[in-house]
Amino acid sequence: MSNDLGRFRDGTDPHASRRLAGTTVEAASRRGRGATANPDGRFERLSREAFDDGWEPEETPRLRTHVLPERASHIITRNASPDIPFDRSINPYRGCEHGCIYCFARPNHAYAGLSPGLDFETRLFTKPDAARLLERELSAPGYAPRTIALGTATDPYQPIERVHRITRSVLEVLARFRHPVGIVTKSNLVVRDIDIFGVMAADRLVKVAVSVTTLDPALARRMEPRAPHPRKRLEAIERLSAAGIPVMVIVAPIIPSLNDHEIEAILTEARARGAGEANHVLLRLPHELDALVSDWFAEHYPDRARHVFSLIRQARGGKVYDAAFGRRMVGQGAYAELIARRMQVARARLGYAAERVTLNADAFAPPGAQLSLF
């Protein structure tokens, strides 16, 4: 399959209810998971394929979540992308149990020799030294503070955070150093840390972005099976806002002919609960994600696949994905412009802020910094 052409060499449409040959996993064993298949990563030299040898298959056990520690040498990741308003981020976890089929971070699992499919949501890695590493990096001579984005690739409040509490430990360090942080999540577990956020918000040191993809529970269950119910995310927005914490709602990803009709409804519900800012991201399909999402559509919405991917290509310059800066988040062309215009009109009508809340980097104060002067 070619991301550039969106068609096979014989001219057939790869998105017309086609399944990933040899890698699709039985529905019974992956119940409660997002991906329908577990294809090999793009860096693997060998590929696996299941086949029918005539024997009755043994009962396949349910997939379980496996969690391993990852010993990192540093915790702050830098970027120079003009598409995002931050140049540094922290991801306490690799992989995400939420299992969102559309997650653009899935292809990163290939770097660990694992599949961007079911492995991404069942084989997870924690960074137990995150708080210690962060304290060391923030204390380094010459460190210049700017907003750190927490959870840009995988959700910092995914289910395993309840046990490992790495996100909580990172926030405690940031609060102690009075360092600004922006958080992105689709989990209502974020309200657990309102005690920390409340103190930080008083000095404009925190903002939380909550992703709401759909208000339809049935659709949410299919495409983001272990993420909290949409109602719980709206309740989180309400509780955060009531505590004086700036909240943005992100309608993301917008998937043509699947959830794009919900834009105004999501913005209306989020605004009623106190969200002050709103943003959107068009579906992104880098690397293996094209085939994974195609397979998911073949199982859940086979009659829509062709139309959905036709609109995607219209918004991506004829491709399934365009990684160019300035276009990768919002697309281009008539469809992308229509979505952007609908967002603009709805934000103005509902009273969302025209300007984003700017966090305060001037309050940065490493513990013990004043004592070092003497």
Short mmCIF file of C-alpha atoms in Angstrom, two decimals, residues 76 78 87-90 134-149 174 177-180 361 364-366:
data_model
loop_
_atom_site.label_atom_id
_atom_site.label_comp_id
_atom_site.label_asym_id
_atom_site.label_seq_id
_atom_site.Cartn_x
_atom_site.Cartn_y
_atom_site.Cartn_z
CA ILE A 76 12.53 16.20 28.28
CA ARG A 78 12.84 18.80 22.28
CA ASP A 87 9.40 23.22 21.98
CA ARG A 88 9.66 20.59 24.72
CA SER A 89 7.54 17.74 26.04
CA ILE A 90 7.43 14.83 28.48
CA LEU A 134 13.28 16.05 35.33
CA GLU A 135 14.65 17.55 38.53
CA ARG A 136 18.18 17.08 37.24
CA GLU A 137 17.40 18.66 33.86
CA LEU A 138 15.56 21.63 35.32
CA SER A 139 18.48 22.23 37.71
CA ALA A 140 21.09 22.24 34.96
CA PRO A 141 23.09 25.49 34.64
CA GLY A 142 21.70 27.69 31.91
CA TYR A 143 18.33 25.94 31.69
CA ALA A 144 15.84 28.41 30.16
CA PRO A 145 12.21 27.68 31.13
CA ARG A 146 9.45 27.47 28.55
CA THR A 147 6.16 25.58 28.72
CA ILE A 148 6.56 21.80 28.87
CA ALA A 149 3.80 19.83 27.15
CA LEU A 174 7.16 21.10 38.05
CA PHE A 177 10.23 24.50 40.41
CA ARG A 178 7.32 26.78 39.48
CA HIS A 179 7.64 25.63 35.88
CA PRO A 180 4.80 26.10 33.33
CA ALA A 361 7.80 31.26 32.50
CA PHE A 364 10.57 29.71 37.41
CA ALA A 365 12.52 29.28 40.65
CA PRO A 366 14.62 26.13 41.18
#
